[in-house]
PDB file of C-alpha atoms and ligand atoms in Angstrom:
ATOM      1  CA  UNK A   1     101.144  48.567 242.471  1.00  0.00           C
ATOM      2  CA  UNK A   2     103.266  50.808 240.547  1.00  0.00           C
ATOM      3  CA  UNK A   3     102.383  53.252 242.744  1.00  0.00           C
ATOM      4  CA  UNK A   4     104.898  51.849 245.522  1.00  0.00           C
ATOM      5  CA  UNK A   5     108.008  51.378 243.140  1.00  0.00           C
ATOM      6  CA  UNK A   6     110.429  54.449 244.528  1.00  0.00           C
ATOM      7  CA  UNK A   7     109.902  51.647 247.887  1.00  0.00           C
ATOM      8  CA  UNK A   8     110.853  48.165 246.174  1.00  0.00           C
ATOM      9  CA  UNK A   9     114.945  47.984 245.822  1.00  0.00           C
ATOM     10  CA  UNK A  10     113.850  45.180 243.459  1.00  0.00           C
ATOM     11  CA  UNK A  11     111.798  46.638 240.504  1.00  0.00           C
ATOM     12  CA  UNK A  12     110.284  44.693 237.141  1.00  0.00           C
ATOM     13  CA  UNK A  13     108.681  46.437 234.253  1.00  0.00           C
ATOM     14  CA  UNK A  14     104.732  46.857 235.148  1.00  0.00           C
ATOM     15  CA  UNK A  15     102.936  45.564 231.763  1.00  0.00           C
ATOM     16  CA  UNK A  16      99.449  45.154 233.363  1.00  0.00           C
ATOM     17  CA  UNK A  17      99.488  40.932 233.266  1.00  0.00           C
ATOM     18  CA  UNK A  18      99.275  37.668 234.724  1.00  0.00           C
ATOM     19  CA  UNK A  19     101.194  35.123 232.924  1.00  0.00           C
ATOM     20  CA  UNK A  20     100.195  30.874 233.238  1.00  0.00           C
ATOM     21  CA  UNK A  21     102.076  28.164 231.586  1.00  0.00           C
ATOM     22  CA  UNK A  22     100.249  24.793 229.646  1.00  0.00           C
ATOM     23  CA  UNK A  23     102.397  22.546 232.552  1.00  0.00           C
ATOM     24  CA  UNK A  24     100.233  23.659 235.386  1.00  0.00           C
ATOM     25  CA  UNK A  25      97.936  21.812 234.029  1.00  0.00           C
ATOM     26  CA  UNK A  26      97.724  18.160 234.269  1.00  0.00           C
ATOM     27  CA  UNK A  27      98.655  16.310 230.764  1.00  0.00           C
ATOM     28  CA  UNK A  28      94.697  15.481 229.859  1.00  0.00           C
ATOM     29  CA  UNK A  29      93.097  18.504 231.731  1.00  0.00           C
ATOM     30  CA  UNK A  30      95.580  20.870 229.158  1.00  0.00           C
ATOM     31  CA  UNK A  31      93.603  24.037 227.919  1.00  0.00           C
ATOM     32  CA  UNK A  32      94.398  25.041 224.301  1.00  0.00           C
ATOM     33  CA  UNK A  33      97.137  27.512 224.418  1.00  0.00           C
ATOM     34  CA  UNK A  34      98.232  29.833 221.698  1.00  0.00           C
ATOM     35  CA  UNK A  35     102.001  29.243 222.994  1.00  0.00           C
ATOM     36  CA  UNK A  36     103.227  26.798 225.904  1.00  0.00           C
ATOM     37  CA  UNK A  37     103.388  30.564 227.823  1.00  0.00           C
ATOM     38  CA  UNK A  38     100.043  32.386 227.576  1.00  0.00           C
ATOM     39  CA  UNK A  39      98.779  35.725 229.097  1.00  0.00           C
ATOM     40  CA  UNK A  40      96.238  34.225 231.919  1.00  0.00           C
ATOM     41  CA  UNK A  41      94.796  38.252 232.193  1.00  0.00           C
ATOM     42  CA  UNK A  42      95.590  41.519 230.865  1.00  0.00           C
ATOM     43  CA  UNK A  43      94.573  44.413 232.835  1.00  0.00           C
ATOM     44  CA  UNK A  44      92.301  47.295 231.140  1.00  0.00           C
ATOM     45  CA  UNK A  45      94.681  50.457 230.391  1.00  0.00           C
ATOM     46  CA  UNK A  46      97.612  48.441 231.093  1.00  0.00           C
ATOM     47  CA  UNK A  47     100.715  49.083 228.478  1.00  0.00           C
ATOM     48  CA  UNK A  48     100.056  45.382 227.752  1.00  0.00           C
ATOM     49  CA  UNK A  49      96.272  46.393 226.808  1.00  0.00           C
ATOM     50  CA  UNK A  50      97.284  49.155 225.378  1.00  0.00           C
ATOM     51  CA  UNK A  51      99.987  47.406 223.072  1.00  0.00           C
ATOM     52  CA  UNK A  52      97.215  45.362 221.827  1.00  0.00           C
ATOM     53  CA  UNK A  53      97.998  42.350 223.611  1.00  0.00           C
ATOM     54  CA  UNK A  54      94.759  39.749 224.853  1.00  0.00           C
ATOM     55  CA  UNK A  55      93.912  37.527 227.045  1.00  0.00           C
ATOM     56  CA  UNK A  56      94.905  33.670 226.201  1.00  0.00           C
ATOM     57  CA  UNK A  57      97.486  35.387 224.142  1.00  0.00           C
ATOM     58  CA  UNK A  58     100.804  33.181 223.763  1.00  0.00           C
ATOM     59  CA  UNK A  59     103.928  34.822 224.699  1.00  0.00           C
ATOM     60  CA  UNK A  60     106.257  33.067 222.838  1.00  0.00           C
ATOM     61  CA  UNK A  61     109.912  35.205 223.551  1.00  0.00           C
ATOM     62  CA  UNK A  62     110.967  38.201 225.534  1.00  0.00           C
ATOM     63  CA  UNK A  63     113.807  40.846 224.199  1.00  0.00           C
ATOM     64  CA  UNK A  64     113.833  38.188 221.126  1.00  0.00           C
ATOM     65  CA  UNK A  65     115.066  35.595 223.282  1.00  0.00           C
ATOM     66  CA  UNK A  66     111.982  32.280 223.034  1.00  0.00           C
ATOM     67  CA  UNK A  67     111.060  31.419 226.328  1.00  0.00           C
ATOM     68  CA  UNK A  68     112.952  28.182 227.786  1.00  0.00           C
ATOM     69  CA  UNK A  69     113.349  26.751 231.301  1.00  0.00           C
ATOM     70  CA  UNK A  70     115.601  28.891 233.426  1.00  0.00           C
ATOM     71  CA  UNK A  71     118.892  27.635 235.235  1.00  0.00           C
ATOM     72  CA  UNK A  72     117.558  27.286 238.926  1.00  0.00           C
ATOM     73  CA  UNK A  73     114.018  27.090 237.509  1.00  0.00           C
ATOM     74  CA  UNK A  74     113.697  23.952 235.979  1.00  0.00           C
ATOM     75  CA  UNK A  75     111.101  22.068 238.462  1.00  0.00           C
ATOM     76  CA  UNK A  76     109.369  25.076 238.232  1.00  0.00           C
ATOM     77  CA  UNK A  77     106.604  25.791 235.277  1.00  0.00           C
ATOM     78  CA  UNK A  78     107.850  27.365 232.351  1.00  0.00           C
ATOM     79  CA  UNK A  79     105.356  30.364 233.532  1.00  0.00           C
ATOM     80  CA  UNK A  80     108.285  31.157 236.323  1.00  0.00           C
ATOM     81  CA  UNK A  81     111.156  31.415 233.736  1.00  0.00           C
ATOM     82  CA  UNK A  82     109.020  33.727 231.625  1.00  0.00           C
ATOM     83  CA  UNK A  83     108.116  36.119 234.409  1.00  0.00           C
ATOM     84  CA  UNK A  84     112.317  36.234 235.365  1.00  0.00           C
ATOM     85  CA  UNK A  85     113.241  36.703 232.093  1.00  0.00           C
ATOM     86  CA  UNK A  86     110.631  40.204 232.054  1.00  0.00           C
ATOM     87  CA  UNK A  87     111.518  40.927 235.325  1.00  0.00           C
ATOM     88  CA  UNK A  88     115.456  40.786 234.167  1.00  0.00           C
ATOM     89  CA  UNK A  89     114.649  43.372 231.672  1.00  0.00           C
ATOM     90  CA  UNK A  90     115.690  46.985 232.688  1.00  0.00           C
ATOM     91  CA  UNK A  91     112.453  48.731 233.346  1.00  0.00           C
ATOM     92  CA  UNK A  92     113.454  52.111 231.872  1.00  0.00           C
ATOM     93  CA  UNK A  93     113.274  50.598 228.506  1.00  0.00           C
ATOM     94  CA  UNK A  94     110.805  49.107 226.135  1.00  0.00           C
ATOM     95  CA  UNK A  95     110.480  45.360 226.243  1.00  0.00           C
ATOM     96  CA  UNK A  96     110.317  43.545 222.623  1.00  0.00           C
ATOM     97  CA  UNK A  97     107.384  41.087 223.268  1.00  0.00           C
ATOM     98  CA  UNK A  98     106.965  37.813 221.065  1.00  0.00           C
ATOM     99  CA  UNK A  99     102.977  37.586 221.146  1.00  0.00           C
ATOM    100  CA  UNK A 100     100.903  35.165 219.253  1.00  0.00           C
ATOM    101  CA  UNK A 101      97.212  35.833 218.446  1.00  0.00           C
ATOM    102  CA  UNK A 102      95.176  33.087 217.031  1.00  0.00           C
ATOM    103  CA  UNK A 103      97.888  31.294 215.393  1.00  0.00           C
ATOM    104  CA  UNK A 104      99.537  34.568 214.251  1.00  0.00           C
ATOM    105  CA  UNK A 105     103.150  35.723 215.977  1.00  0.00           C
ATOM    106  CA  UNK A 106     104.240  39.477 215.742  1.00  0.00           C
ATOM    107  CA  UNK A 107     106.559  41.358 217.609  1.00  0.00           C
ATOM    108  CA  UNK A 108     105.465  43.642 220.237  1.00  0.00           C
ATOM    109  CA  UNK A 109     106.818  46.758 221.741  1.00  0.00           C
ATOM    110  CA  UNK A 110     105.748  47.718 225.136  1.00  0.00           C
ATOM    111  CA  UNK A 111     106.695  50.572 227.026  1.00  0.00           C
ATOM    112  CA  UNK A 112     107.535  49.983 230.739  1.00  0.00           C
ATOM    113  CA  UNK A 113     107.108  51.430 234.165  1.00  0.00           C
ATOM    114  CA  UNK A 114     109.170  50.140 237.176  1.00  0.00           C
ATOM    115  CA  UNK A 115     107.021  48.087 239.783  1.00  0.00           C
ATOM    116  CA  UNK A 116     107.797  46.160 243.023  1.00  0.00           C
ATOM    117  CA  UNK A 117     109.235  43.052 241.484  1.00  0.00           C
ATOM    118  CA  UNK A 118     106.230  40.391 242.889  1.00  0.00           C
ATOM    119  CA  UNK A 119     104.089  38.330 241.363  1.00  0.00           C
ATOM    120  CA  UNK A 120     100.672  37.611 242.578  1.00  0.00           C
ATOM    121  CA  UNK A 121      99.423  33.889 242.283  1.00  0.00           C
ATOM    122  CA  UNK A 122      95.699  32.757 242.864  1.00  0.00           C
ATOM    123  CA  UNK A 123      96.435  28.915 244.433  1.00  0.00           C
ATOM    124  CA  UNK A 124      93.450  26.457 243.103  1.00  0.00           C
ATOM    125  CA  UNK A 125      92.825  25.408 246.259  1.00  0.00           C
ATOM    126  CA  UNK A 126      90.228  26.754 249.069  1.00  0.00           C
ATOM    127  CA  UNK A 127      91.300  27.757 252.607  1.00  0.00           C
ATOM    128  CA  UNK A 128      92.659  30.743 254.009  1.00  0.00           C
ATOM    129  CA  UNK A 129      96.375  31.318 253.076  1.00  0.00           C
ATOM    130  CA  UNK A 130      98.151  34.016 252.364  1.00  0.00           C
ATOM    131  CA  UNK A 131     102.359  33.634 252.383  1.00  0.00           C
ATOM    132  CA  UNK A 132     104.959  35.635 250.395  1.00  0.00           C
ATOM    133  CA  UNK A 133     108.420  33.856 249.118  1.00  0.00           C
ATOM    134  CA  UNK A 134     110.001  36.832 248.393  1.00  0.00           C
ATOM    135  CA  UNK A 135     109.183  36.244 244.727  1.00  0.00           C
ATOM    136  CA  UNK A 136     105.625  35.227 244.365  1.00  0.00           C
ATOM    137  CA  UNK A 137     102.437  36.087 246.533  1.00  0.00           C
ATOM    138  CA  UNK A 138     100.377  33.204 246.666  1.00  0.00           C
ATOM    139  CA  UNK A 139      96.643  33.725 248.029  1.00  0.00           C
ATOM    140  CA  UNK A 140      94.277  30.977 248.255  1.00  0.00           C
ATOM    141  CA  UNK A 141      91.333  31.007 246.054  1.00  0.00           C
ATOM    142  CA  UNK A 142      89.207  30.206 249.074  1.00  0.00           C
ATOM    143  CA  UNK A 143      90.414  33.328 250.541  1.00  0.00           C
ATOM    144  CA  UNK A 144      90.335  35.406 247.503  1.00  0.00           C
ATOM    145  CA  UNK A 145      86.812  34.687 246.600  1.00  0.00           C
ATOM    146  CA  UNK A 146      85.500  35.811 250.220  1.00  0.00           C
ATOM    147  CA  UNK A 147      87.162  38.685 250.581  1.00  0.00           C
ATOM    148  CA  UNK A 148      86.678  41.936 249.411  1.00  0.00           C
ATOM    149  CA  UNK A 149      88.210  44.160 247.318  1.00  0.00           C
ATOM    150  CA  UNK A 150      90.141  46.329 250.085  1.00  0.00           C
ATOM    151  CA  UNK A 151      90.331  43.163 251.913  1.00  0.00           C
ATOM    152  CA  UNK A 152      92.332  41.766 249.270  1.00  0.00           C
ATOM    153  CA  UNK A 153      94.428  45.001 249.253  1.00  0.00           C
ATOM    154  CA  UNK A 154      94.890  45.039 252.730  1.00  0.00           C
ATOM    155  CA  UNK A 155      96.062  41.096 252.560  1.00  0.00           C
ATOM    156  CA  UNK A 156      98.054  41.851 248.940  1.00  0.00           C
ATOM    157  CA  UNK A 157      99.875  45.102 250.932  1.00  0.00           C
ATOM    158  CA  UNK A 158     100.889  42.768 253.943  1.00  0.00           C
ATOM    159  CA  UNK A 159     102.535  39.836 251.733  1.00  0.00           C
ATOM    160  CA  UNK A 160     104.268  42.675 249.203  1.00  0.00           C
ATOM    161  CA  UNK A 161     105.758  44.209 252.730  1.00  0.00           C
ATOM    162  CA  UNK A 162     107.438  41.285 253.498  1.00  0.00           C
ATOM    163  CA  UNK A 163     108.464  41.125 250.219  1.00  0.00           C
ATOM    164  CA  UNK A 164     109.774  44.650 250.203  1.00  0.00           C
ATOM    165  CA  UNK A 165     111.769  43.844 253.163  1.00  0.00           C
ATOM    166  CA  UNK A 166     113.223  40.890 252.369  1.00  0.00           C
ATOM    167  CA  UNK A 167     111.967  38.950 255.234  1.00  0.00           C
ATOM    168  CA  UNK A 168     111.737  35.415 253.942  1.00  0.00           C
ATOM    169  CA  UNK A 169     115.591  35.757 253.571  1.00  0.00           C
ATOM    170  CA  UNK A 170     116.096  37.531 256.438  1.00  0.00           C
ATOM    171  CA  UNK A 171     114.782  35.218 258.257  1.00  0.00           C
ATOM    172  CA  UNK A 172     116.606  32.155 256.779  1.00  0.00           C
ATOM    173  CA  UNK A 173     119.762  34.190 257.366  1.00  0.00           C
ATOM    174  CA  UNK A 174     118.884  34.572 261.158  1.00  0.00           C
ATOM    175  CA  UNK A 175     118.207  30.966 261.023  1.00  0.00           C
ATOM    176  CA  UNK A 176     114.606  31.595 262.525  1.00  0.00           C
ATOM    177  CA  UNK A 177     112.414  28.533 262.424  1.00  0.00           C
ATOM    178  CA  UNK A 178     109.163  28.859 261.036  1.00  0.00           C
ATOM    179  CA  UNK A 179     106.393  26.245 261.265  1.00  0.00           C
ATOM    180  CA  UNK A 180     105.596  24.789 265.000  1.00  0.00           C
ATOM    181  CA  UNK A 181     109.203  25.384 266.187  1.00  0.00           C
ATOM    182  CA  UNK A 182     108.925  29.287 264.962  1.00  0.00           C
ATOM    183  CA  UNK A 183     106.070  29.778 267.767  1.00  0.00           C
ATOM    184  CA  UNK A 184     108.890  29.507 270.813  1.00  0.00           C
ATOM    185  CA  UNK A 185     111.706  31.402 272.064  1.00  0.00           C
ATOM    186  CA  UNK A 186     114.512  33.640 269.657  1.00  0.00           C
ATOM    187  CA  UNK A 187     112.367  32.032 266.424  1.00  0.00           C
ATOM    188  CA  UNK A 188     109.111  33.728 267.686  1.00  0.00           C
ATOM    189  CA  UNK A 189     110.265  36.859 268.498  1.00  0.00           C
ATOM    190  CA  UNK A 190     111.904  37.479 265.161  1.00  0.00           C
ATOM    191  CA  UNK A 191     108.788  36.340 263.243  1.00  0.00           C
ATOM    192  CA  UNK A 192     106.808  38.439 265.652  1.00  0.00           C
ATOM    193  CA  UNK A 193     109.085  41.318 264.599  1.00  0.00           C
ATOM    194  CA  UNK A 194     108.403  40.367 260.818  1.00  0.00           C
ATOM    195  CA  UNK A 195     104.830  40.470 261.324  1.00  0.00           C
ATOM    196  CA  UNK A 196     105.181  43.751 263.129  1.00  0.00           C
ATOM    197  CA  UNK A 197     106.755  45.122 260.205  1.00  0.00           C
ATOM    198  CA  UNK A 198     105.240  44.315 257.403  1.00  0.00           C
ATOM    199  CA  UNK A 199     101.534  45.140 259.169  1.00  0.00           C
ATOM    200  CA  UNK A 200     103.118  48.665 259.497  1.00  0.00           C
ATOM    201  CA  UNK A 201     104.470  48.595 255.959  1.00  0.00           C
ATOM    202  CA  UNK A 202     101.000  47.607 254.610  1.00  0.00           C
ATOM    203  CA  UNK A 203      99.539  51.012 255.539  1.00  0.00           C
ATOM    204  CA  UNK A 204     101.989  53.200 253.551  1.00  0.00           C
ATOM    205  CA  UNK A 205     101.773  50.712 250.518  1.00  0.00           C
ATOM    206  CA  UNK A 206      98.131  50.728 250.836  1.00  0.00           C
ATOM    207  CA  UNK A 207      97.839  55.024 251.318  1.00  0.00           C
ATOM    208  CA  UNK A 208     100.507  55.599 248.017  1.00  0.00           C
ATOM    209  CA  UNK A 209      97.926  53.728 246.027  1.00  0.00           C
ATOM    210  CA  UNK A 210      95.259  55.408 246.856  1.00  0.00           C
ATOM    211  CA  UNK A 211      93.445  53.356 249.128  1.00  0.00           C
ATOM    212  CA  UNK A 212      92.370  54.756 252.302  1.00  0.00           C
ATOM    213  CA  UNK A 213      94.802  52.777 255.216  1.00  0.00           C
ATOM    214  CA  UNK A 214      92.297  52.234 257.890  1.00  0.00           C
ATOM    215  CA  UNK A 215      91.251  49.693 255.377  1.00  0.00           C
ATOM    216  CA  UNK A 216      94.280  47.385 257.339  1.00  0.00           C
ATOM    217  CA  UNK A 217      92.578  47.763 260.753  1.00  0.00           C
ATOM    218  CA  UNK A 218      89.440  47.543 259.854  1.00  0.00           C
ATOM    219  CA  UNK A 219      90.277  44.259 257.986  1.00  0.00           C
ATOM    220  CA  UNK A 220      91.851  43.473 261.270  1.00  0.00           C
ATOM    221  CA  UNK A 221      88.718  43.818 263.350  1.00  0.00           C
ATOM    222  CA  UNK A 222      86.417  42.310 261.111  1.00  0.00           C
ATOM    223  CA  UNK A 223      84.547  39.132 261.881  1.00  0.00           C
ATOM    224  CA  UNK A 224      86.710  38.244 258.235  1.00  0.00           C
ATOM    225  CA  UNK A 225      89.709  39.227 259.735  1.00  0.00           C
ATOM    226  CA  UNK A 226      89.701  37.608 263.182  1.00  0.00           C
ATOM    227  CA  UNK A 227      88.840  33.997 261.445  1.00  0.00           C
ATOM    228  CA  UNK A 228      92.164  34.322 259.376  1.00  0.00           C
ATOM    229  CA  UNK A 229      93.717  35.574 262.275  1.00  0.00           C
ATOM    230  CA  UNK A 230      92.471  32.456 264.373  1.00  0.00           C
ATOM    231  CA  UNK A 231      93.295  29.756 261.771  1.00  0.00           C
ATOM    232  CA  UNK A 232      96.315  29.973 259.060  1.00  0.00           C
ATOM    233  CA  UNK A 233      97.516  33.476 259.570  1.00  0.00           C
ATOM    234  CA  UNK A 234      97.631  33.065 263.655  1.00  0.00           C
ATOM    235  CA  UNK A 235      99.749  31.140 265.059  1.00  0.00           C
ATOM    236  CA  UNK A 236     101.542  32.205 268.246  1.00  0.00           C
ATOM    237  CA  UNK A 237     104.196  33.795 265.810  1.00  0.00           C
ATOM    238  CA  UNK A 238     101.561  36.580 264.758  1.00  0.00           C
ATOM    239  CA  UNK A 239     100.179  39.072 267.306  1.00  0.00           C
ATOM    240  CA  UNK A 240      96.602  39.040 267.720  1.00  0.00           C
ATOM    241  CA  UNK A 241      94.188  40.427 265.189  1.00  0.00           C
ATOM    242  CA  UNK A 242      92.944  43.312 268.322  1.00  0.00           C
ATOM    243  CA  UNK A 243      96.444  43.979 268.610  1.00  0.00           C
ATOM    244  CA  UNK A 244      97.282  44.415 264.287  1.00  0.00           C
ATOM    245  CA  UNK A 245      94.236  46.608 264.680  1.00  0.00           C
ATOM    246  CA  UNK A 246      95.661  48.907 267.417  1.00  0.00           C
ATOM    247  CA  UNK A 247      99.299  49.114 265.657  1.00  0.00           C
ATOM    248  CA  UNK A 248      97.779  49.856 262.464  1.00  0.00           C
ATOM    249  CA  UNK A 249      95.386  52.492 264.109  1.00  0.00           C
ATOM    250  CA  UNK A 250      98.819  54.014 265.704  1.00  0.00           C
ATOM    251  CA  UNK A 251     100.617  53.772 262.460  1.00  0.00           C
ATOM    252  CA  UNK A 252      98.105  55.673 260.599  1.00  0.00           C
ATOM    253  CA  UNK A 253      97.447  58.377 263.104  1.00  0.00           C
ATOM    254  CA  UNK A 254     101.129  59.686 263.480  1.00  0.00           C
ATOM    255  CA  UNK A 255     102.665  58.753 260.339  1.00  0.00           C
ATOM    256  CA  UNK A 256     100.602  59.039 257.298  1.00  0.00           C
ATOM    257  CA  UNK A 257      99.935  62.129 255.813  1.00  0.00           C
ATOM    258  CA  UNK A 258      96.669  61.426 252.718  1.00  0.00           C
ATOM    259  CA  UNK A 259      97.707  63.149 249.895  1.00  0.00           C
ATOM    260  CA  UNK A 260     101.317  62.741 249.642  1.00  0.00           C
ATOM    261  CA  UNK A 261     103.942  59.670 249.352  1.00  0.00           C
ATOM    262  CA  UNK A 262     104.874  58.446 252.495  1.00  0.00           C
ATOM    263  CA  UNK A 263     108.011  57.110 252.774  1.00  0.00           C
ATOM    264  CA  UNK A 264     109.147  55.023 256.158  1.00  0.00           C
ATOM    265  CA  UNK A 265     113.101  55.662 255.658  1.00  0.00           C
ATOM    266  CA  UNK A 266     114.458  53.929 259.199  1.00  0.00           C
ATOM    267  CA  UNK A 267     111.452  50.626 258.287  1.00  0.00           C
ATOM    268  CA  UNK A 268     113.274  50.763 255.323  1.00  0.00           C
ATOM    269  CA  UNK A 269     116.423  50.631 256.157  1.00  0.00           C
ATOM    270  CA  UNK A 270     116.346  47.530 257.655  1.00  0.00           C
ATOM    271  CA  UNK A 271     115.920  45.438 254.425  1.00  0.00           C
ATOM    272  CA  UNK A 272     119.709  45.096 254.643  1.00  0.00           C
ATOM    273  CA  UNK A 273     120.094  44.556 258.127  1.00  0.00           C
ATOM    274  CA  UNK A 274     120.347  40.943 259.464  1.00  0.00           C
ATOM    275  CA  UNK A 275     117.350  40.073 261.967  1.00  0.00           C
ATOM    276  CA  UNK A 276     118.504  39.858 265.560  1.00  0.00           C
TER     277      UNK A 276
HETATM  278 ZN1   ZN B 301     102.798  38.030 257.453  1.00  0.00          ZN
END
């Protein structure tokens, strides 16, 4: 979603790929990998594509630098401290790729774009979640494989909103509970604001690229969209999926304008606010 990058505050270079690493895997289930790092897809027309680069590629460095376990990083798999150290890399400049192809390493140059620093992560597992860390958007294969495509960019737009605004750390800053205790009281009402906000972000992210924004409350009043409202997504913390719908619709009607970049400078602005 390059598309939405004059909105992030926290931009990456946009190469067009999904990255995995061999220690996701379990030691005897390992696939073979042309480097511990490899390039899990590679969009078509991406820079990456473009640049030559395939999928099951190794990545084996970044800006010359071989790809090691990151401080802060190191329960995580080795995939995580590759995607940091691309997303550390100044997006107005090339990125020096180390790339190996069937046994074979070469230097790459890729151009870059800025995008929305995020990360999008299919979990292996079925059900119906959706959550954002502020880092990387994790949907559920379960969910992914039921929806459709503008359902998956109406769910995608959502979790990069509260991304975009910084909620997850917003809301460990307000000290909001989340869970069981985040249903009652202060904790409720400032997930319920959350919620509120990223819904109404989700329509502008999903207009800028390209894709029409009733999509949102339409995925909202879908039979699809009222079971994920009534098991993971809903809990008393989220509004009802009727009432998404009807923001949304609101949203939509008096704010976005098809054909140009819509900008919502006061939802914005309160990225740097604390939550109250
Ligand atoms: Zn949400």
């Amino acid at each position: 979603m390059s598309d939405n990058a004059a909105l992030c505050d926290r931009t990456m270079p946009d190469l067009g790929v999904s990255l995995q690493s061999i220690d996701q895997y379990p030691a005897d289930g390992q696939p073979g990998f042309a480097a511990p790092v490899a390039f899990a897809a590679v969009l078509p027309g991406s820079v990456a594509a473009q640049a030559g680069i395939e999928r099951d590629d190794g990545l084996a460095s970044v800006d010359g630098k071989p790809i090691s376990k990151r401080p802060g990083l190191e329960s995580s798999p080795l995939r995580d401290s590759a995607f940091a150290a691309i997303a550390d890399h100044d997006p107005a400049k090339p990125l020096e790729l180390g790339v190996v192809h069937a046994g074979v390493a070469r230097e790459v140059i890729v151009p870059a774009k800025p995008e929305c620093r995020a990360v999008v992560e299919i979990l292996d597992v079925d059900g119906d979640t959706a959550q954002s860390d502020g880092r990387t958007i994790q949907i559920a294969y379960g969910l992914a494989a039921r929806a459709t495509d503008d359902q998956i960019a109406v769910i995608f737009a959502h979790e990069l909103a509260h991304s975009i605004l910084h909620h997850r750390e917003r809301l460990e800053a307000a000290n909001a509970a989340n869970g069981l205790l985040g249903q009652f009281g202060r904790n409720r009402r400032l997930n319920l604001q959350a919620e509120e906000d990223a819904d109404r972000l989700s329509v502008y992210l999903l207009a800028n690229a390209g894709i029409d924004p009733r999509a949102a409350p339409d995925f909202w009043r879908s039979k699809f969209g009222q079971h994920i409202s009534g098991g993971v997504f809903h809990n008393l913390a989220h509004p009802s999926a009727k009432a998404r719908a009807a923001a949304l619709e609101a949203e939509i009607a008096t704010h976005i304008r098809p054909g140009q970049a819509n900008y919502p400078a006061e939802l914005l602005a309160t990225r740097t606010q604390p939550m109250k």
